Short mmCIF file of C-alpha atoms in Angstrom, two decimals:
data_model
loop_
_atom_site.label_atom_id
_atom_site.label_comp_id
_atom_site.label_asym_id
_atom_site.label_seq_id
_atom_site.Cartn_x
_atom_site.Cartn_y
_atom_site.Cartn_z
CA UNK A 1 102.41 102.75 -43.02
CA UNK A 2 102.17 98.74 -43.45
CA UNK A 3 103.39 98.40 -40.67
CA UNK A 4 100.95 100.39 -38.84
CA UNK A 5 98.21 99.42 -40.54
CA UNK A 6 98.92 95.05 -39.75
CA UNK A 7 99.60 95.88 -35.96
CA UNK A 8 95.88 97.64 -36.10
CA UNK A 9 94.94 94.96 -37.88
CA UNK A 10 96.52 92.24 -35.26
CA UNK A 11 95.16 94.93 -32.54
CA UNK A 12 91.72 94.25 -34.05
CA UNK A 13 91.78 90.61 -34.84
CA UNK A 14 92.33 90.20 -31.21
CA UNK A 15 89.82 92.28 -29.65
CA UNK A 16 87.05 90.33 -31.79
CA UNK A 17 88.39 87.11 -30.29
CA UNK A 18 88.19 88.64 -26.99
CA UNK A 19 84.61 90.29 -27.82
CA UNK A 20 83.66 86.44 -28.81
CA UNK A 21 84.94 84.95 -26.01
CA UNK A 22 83.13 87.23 -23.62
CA UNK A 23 80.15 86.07 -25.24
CA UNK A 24 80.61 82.50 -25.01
CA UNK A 25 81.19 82.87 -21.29
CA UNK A 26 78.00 85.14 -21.42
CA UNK A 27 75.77 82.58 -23.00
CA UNK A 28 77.63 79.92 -21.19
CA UNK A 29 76.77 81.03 -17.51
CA UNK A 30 72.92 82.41 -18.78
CA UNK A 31 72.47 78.57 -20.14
CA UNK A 32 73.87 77.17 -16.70
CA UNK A 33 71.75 80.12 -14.45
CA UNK A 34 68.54 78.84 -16.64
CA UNK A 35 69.29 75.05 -15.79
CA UNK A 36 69.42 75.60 -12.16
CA UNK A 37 66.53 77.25 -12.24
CA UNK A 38 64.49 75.11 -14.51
CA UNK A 39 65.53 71.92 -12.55
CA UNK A 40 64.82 73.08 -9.33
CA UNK A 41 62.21 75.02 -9.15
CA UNK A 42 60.15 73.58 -12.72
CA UNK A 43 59.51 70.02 -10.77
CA UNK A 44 57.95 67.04 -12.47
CA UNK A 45 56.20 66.02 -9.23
CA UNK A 46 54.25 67.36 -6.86
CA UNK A 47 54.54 65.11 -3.12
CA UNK A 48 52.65 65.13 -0.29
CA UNK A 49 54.77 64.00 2.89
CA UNK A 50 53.41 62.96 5.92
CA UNK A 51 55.97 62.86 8.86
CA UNK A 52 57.96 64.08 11.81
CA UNK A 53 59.90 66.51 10.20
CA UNK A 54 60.01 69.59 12.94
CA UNK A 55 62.27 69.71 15.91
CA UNK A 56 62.23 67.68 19.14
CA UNK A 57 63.72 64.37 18.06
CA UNK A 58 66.46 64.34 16.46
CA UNK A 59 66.58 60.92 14.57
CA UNK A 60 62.63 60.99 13.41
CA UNK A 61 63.91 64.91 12.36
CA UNK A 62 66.77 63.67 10.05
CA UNK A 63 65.04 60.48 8.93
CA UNK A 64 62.14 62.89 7.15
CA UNK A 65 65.03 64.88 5.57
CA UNK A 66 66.70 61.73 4.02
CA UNK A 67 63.56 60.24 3.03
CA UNK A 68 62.87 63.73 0.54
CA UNK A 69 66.61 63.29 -0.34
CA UNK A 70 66.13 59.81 -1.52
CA UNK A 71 63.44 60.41 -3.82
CA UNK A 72 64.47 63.91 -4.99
CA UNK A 73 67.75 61.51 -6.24
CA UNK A 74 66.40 58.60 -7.20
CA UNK A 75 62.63 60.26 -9.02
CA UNK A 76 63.20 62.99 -10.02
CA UNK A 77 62.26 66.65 -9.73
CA UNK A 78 59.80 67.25 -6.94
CA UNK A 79 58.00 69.63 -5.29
CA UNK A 80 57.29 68.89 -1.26
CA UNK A 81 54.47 69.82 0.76
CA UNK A 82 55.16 68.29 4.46
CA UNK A 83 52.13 67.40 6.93
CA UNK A 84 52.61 66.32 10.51
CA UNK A 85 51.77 62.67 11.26
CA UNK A 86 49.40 63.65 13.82
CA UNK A 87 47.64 66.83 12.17
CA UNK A 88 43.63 65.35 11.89
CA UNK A 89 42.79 64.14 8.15
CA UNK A 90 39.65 65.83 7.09
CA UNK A 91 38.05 66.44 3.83
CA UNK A 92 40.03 69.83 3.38
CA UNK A 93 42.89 67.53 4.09
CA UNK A 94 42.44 65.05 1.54
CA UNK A 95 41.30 67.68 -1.19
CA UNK A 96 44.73 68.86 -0.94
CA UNK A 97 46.63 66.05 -0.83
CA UNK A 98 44.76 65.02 -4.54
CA UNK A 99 46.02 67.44 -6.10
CA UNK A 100 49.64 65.91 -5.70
CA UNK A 101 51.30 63.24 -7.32
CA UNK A 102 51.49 60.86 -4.97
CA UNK A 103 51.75 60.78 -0.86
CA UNK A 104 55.06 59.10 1.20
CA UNK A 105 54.25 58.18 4.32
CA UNK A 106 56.87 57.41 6.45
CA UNK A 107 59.22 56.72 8.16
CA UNK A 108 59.22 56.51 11.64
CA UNK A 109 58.43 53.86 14.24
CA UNK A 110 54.66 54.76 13.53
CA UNK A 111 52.94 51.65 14.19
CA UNK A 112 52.73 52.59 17.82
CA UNK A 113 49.50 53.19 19.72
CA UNK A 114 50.33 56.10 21.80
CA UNK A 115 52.36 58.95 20.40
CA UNK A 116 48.84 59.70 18.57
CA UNK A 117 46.49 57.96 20.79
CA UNK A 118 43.12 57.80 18.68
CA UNK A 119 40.43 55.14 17.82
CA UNK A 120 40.52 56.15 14.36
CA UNK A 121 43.61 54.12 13.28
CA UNK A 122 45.23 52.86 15.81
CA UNK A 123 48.40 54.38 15.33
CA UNK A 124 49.80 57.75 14.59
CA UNK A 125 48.60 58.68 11.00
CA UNK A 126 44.95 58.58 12.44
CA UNK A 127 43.04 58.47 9.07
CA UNK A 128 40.32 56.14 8.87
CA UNK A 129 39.47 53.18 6.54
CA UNK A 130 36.92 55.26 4.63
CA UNK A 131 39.15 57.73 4.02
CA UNK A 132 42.02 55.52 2.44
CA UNK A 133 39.16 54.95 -0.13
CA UNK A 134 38.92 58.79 -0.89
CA UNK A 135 42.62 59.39 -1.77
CA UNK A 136 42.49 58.95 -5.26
CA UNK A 137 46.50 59.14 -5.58
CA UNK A 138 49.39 56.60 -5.09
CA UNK A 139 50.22 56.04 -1.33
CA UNK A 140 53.70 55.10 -0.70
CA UNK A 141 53.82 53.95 2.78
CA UNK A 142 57.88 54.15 3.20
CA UNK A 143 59.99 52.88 5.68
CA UNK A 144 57.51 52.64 8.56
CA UNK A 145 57.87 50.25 11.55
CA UNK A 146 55.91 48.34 14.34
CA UNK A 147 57.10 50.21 17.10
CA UNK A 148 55.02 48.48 20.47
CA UNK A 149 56.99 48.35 23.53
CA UNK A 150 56.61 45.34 25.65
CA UNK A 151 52.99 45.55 27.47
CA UNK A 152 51.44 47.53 24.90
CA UNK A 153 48.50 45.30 23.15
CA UNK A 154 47.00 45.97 19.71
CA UNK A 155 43.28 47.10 19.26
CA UNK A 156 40.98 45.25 16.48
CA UNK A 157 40.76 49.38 15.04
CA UNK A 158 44.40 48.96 14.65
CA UNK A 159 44.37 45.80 12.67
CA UNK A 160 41.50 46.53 10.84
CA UNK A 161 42.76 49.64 9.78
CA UNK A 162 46.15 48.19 8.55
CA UNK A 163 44.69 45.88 6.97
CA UNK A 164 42.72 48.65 4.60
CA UNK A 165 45.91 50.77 4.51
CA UNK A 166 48.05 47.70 2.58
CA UNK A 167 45.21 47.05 0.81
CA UNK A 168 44.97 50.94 -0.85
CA UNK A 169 48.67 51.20 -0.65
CA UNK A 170 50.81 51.24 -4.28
CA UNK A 171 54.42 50.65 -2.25
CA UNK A 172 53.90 49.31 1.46
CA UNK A 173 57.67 49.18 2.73
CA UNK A 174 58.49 48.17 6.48
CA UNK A 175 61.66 48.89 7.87
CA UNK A 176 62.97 45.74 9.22
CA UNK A 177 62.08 42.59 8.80
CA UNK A 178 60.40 41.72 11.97
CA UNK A 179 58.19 44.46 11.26
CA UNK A 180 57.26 42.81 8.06
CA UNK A 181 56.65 39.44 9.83
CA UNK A 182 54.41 41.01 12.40
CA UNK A 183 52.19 43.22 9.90
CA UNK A 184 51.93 40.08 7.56
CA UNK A 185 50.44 37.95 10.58
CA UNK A 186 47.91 40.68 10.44
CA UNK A 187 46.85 40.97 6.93
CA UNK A 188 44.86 38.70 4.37
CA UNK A 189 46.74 35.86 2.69
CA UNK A 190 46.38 37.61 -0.29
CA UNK A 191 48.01 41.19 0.70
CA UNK A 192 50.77 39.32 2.18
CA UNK A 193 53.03 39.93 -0.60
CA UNK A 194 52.70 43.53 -0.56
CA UNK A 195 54.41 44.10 2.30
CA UNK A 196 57.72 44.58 1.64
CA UNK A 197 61.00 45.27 3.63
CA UNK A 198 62.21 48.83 3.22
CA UNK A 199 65.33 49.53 5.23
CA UNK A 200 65.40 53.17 7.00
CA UNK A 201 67.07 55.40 4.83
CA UNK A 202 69.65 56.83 7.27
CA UNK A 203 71.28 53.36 7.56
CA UNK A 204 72.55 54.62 3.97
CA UNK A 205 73.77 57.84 4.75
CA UNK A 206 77.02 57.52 2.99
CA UNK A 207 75.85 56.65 -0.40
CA UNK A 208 72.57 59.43 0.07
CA UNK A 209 74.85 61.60 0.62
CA UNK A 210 78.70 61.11 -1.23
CA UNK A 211 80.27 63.87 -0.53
CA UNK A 212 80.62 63.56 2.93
CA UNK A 213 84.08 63.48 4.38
CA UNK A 214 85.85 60.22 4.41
CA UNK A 215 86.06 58.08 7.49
CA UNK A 216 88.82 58.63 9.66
CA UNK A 217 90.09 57.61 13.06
CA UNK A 218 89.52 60.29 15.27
CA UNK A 219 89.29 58.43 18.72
CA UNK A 220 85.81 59.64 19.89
CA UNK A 221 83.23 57.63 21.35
CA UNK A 222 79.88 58.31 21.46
CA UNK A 223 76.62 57.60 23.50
CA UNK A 224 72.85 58.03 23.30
CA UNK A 225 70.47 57.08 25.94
CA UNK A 226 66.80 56.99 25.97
CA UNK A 227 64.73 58.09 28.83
CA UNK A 228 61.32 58.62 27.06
CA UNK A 229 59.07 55.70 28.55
CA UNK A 230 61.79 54.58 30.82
CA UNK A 231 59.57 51.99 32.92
CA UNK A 232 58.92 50.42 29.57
CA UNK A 233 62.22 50.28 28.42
CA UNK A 234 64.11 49.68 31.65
CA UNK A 235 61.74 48.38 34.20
CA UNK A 236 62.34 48.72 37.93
CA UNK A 237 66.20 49.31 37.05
CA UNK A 238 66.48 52.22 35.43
CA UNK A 239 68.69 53.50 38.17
CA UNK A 240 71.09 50.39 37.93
CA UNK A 241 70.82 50.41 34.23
CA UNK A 242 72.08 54.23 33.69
CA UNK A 243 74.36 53.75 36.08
CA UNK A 244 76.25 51.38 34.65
CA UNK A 245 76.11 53.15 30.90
CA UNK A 246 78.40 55.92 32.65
CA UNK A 247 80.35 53.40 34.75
CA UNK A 248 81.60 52.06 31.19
CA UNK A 249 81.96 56.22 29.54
CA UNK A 250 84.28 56.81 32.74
CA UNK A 251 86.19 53.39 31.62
CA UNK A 252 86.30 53.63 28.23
CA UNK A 253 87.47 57.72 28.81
CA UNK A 254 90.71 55.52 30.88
CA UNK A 255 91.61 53.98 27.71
CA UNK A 256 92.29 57.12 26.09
CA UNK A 257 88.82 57.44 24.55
CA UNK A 258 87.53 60.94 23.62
CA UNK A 259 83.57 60.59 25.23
CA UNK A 260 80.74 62.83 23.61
CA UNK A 261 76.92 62.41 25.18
CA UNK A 262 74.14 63.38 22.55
CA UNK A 263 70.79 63.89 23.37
CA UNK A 264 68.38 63.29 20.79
CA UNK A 265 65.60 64.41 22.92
CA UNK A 266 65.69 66.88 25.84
CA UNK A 267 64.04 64.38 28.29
CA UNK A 268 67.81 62.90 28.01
CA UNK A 269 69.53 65.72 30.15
CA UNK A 270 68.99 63.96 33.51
CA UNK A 271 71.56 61.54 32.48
CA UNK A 272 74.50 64.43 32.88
CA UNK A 273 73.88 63.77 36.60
CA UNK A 274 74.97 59.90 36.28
CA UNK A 275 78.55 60.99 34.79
CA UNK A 276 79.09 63.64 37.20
CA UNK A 277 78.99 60.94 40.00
CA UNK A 278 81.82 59.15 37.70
CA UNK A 279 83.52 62.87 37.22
CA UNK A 280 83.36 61.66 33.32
CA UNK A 281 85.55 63.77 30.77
CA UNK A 282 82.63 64.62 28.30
CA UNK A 283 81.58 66.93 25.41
CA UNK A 284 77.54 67.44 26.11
CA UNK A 285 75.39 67.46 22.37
CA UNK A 286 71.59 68.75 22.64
CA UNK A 287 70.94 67.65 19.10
CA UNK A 288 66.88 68.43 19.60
CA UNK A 289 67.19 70.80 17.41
CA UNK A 290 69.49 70.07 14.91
CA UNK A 291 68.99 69.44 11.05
CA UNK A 292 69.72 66.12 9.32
CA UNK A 293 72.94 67.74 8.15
CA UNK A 294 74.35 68.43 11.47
CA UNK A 295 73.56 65.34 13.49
CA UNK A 296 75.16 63.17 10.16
CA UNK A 297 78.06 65.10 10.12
CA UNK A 298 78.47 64.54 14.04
CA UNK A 299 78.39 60.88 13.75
CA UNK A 300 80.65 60.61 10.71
CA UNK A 301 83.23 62.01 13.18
CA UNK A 302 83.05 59.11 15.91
CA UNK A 303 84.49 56.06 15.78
CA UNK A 304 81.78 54.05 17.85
CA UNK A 305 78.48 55.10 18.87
CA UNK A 306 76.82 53.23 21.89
CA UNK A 307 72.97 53.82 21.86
CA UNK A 308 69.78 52.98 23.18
CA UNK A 309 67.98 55.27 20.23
CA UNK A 310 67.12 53.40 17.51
CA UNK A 311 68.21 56.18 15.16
CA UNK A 312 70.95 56.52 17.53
CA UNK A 313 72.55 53.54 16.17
CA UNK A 314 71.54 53.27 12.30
CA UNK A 315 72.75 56.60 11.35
CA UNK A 316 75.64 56.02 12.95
CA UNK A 317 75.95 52.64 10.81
CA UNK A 318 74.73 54.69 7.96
CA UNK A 319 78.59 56.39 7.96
CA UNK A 320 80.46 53.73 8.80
CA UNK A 321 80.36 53.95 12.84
CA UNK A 322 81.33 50.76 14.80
CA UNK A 323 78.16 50.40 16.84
CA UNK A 324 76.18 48.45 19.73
CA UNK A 325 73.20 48.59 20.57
CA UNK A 326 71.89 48.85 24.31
CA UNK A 327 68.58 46.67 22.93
CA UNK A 328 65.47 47.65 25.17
CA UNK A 329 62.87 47.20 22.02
CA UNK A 330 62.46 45.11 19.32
CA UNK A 331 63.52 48.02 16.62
CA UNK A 332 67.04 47.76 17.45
CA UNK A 333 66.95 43.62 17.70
CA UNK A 334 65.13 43.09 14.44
CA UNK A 335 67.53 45.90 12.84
CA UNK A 336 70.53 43.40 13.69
CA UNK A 337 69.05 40.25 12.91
CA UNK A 338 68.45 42.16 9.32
CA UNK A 339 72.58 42.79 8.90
CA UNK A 340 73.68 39.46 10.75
CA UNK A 341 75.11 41.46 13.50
CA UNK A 342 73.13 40.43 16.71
CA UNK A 343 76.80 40.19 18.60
CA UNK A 344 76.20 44.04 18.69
CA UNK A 345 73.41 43.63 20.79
CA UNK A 346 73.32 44.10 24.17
CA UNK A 347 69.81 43.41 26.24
CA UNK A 348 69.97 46.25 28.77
CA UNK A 349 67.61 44.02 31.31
CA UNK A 350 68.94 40.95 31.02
CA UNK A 351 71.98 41.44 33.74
CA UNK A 352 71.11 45.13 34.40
CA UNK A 353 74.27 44.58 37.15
CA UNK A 354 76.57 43.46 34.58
CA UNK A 355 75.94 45.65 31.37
CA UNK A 356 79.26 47.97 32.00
CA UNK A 357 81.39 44.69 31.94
CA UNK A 358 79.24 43.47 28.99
CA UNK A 359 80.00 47.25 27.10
CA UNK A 360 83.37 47.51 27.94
CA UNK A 361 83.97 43.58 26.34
CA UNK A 362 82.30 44.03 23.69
CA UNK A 363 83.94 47.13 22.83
CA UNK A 364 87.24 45.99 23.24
CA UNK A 365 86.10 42.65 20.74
CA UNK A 366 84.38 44.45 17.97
CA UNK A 367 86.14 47.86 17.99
CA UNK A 368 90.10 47.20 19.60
CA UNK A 369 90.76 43.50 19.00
CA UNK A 370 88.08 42.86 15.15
CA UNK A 371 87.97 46.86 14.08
CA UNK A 372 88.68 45.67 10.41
CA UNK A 373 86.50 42.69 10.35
CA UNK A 374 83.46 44.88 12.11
CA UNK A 375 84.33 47.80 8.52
CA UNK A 376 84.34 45.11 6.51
CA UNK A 377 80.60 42.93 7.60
CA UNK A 378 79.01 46.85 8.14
CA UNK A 379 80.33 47.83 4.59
CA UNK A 380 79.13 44.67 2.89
CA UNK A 381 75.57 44.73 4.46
CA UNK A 382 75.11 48.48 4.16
CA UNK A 383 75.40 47.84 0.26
CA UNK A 384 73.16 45.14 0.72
CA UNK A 385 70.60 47.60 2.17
CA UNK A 386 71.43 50.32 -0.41
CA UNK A 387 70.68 47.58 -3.20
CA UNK A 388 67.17 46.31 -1.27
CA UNK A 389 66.39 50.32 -1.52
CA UNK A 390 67.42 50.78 -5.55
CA UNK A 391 64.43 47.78 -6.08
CA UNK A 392 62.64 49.19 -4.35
CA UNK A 393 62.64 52.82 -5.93
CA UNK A 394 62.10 51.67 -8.91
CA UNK A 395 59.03 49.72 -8.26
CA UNK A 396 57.76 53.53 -6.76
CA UNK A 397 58.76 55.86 -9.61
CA UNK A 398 56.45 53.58 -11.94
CA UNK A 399 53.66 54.43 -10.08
CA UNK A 400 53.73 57.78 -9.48
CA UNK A 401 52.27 60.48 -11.56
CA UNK A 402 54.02 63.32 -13.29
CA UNK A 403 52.45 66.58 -12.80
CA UNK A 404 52.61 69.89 -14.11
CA UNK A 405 53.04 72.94 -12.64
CA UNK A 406 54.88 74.68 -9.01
CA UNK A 407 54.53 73.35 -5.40
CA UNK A 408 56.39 74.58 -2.72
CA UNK A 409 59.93 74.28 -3.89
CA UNK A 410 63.01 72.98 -1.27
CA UNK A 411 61.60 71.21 2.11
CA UNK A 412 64.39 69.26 2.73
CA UNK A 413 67.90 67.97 0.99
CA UNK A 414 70.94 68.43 2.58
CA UNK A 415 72.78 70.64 1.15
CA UNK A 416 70.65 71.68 -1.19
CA UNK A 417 68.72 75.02 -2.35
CA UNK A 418 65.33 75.40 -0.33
CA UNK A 419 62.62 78.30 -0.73
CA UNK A 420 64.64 81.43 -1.08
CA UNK A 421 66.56 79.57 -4.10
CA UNK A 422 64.36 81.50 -6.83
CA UNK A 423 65.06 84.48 -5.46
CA UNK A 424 68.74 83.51 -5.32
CA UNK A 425 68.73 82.02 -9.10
CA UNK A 426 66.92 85.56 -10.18
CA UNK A 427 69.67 87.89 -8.50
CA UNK A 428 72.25 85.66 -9.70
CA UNK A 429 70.68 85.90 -13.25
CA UNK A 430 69.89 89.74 -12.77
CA UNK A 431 74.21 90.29 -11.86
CA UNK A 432 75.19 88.26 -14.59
CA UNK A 433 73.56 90.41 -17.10
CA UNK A 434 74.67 93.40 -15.70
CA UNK A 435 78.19 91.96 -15.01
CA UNK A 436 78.90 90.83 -18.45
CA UNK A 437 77.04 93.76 -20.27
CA UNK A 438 79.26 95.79 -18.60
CA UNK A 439 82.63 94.17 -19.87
CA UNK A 440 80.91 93.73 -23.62
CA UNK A 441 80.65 97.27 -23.21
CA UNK A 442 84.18 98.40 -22.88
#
C-alpha cells in the first residue's frame, strides 16, 4: 500500500511540474505575441514620406524602401504614410501632413527640372515658398541630389525656392558631395552650413540589412544601361555607344563570364537587340517591377555590375559588388570622387569608339588582376559612408516629435510585417490560446 501510494505520489508530483511548465510556455509565448504586437503596430511616430516609392524604376523604387528601413532602425517605432513626389501640395495636403511627426523627403535625384516640370518649385516636390512656411512640423530633406543633365539651365523659381526649402528645413542632407557644393553656391552665406552630405542609403545595403547572404564568388556579371533621355546622356552616338557596351558582354561572356542584363526601366528593352547582333549568352531581368528586396538580393549574387544607372551602380556597391561606372552624368562622377574611386569611371562620350577596350581593361585591372585590393578600398569607404549616416541620424531623431496614437502600420522594410500584420499577430494570439488551453486541459 506504500508503495502504491509514493508512485501516485511521484505520478502526481510530476504532472504538476508538467501542468507548470505548460504554463510558463503559455505566458511565455502570450508575453512574446503581445511584444510583437505592441512594437509594431503601437508606433512612437507618425511620418509623412514623400517619394518614388511605386513601380517603374527600379532603383528610385528600392531607394524609398531603404530610406523607411533606415529610420524604422535607427528612430524608432513609426508609422508611414507615403505621398508621391509629384502629387500637387494643397491645403488638404498640408493639413494632413501636420498631423505627423515629422516629413522625409527624399531621396532621389530630385533636383531636376523636368520629371515634374512646374513653376512652382522648380523641381519635382512642386510646393511653393509660402507653403514651406505652413508646415508646422520638422522637414527632413534626406538624401536628395542635383540631378541636371548637361544643357539643362536652372530657373531663378528654382533657386529661390531652394533657398526657402534649407532655410525651413530641420536636416537638409544631399547625397554626394558635388551636390552639396552646387546647392551651397546657391544659398545665403549663412544657410551654408546646413547643407549637409547624406550618402544614398542603398550604398549601405549590407549593414541596413545584415542578414543577407554572405558574398560569394559566383562568376556573374552584370549590366545596366540607361536609355531614358538618351540624346542627353549619349549625344549623337548612342548607336556607337550601345554598341560597344555589348561588344564588351560578348567578350567578357569569352572569358567564362556568366552575363545577366537588368532593366531598371522598361524603356531599356531595345538594348536586347544590340546583343543579339553579338549572339550574347544572357539571362534578361525586367526589374520595373520589383521590390527593394528582390533587386538587392539580385545584385548580392554578381560579382561586378557595369552600369550607366546611378542606382545601378551604388546598390551594387552597397553589397559588396566590384563596379564601374559608364559616367554620362555628374551623379555617378561625384558618387566616386566621394569614395576615392574615380578609376571606376568610365566617360561613355569621351572615346565613344573605344569604350569596349576601355571596359574590358578595366575589368580585367580592378576585378581579375586587383579583386582583393578593389574588396578591401569598397569595404573601408562603405563604413565610412555608414558612419557619415549614424551622425547624421542622430542629429534627426532629436528633432523629431513623438506622437501618440496609430498611422498606417508597415509601408516598407524588407522583410518585415506590413498591413495585414495585426491581423496576423491577432490569429496568432487567438491559436495560442486555444492551442495551449487545450493541452492545460488534458
Amino acid at each position: 500500500m506504500l508503495a502504491y501510494m509514493e508512485k501516485v505520489f511521484m505520478r502526481t508530483e510530476w504532472l504538476m511540474n508538467l501542468e507548470h511548465q505548460k504554463m510558463r510556455v503559455y505566458v511565455n509565448l502570450r508575453k512574446t505575441v503581445y511584444k510583437i504586437k505592441y512594437k509594431r503596430f503601437h508606433p512612437e511616430y507618425s511620418m509623412s514620406h514623400i517619394t518614388f516609392y511605386s513601380a517603374g524604376n527600379a532603383g528610385d523604387t528600392a531607394l524609398s524602401t531603404c530610406i523607411r528601413d533606415l529610420f524604422n532602425k535607427e528612430v524608432g517605432r513609426i508609422s508611414w504614410s507615403l505621398t508621391s513626389m509629384v502629387k500637387p501640395v494643397n491645403n488638404k495636403y498640408i493639413e494632413s501632413m501636420n498631423r505627423k511627426s515629422a516629413i522625409v523627403v527624399g531621396g532621389h535625384g530630385a533636383f531636376m527640372p523636368d520629371t515634374n516640370e512646374n513653376q512652382i518649385s522648380g523641381w519635382e516636390w512642386a510646393c511653393s515658398k509660402e507653403q514651406y512656411g505652413q508646415i508646422s512640423l520638422p522637414i527632413i530633406v534626406f538624401a536628395i541630389g542635383y540631378n541636371y543633365f548637361t544643357g539643362q539651365t536652372r530657373e531663378t523659381v528654382f533657386e529661390e525656392n531652394v533657398q526657402a526649402l534649407v532655410k525651413r528645413s530641420d536636416f537638409f542632407g544631399l547625397r554626394n558631395r558635388g551636390s552639396v557644393r552646387l546647392v551651397q553656391s546657391l544659398v545665403d552665406e549663412s544657410l551654408k552650413s546646413k547643407v549637409e552630405y547624406q550618402p544614398c542609403p542603398t550604398m549601405i545595403a549590407r549593414n541596413l540589412y545584415p542578414m543577407l547572404p554572405d558574398k560569394v564568388e559566383t562568376g556573374k556579371v552584370a549590366f545596366n544601361v540607361a536609355l531614358d533621355r538618351a540624346k542627353m546622356r549619349m549625344g549623337t552616338n548612342q548607336d556607337v555607344i550601345l554598341d560597344e557596351i555589348a561588344k564588351s558582354m560578348y567578350l567578357l561572356s569569352l572569358r567564362g563570364y556568366e552575363m545577366h542584363f537588368v532593366t531598371h526601366c522598361d524603356t531599356e528593352i531595345p538594348f536586347t537587340e544590340y546583343l543579339k547582333k553579338y549572339d550574347v549568352k544572357y539571362k534578361l531581368h525586367s526589374a520595373s517591377s520589383w521590390g527593394a528586396s528582390k533587386l538587392i538580393a539580385f545584385y548580392n549574387k554578381m560579382d561586378v555590375v557595369v552600369g550607366m544607372r546611378g542606382h545601378g551602380i551604388w546598390i551594387p556597391f552597397g553589397v559588396n559588388c566590384h563596379i564601374i561606372s559608364l559616367g554620362n552624368q555628374n551623379k555617378t562622377k561625384w558618387f566616386l570622387e566621394d569614395i576615392n574611386a574615380l578609376d571606376w569611371y568610365i566617360d561613355i562620350n569621351e572615346n565613344p569608339h573605344g569604350l569596349c577596350n576601355q571596359i574590358i581593361e578595366k575589368f580585367i585591372y580592378l576585378h581579375e588582376v586587383n579583386g582583393s585590393d578593389t574588396t578591401r578600398r569598397l569595404l573601408e569607404e562603405q563604413n565610412k559612408l555608414y558612419m557619415i549616416t549614424m551622425e547624421n541620424m542622430k542629429k534627426i531623431k532629436k528633432v523629431i516629435n513623438p506622437t501618440v496614437g496609430y498611422g498606417r502600420a508597415g509601408s516598407g522594410c524588407v522583410g518585415g510585417l506590413v498591413g495585414g500584420g495585426v491581423i496576423f499577430c491577432n490569429i496568432a494570439y487567438g491559436f495560442a490560446l486555444c492551442f495551449f488551453g487545450q493541452i492545460l486541459a488534458l
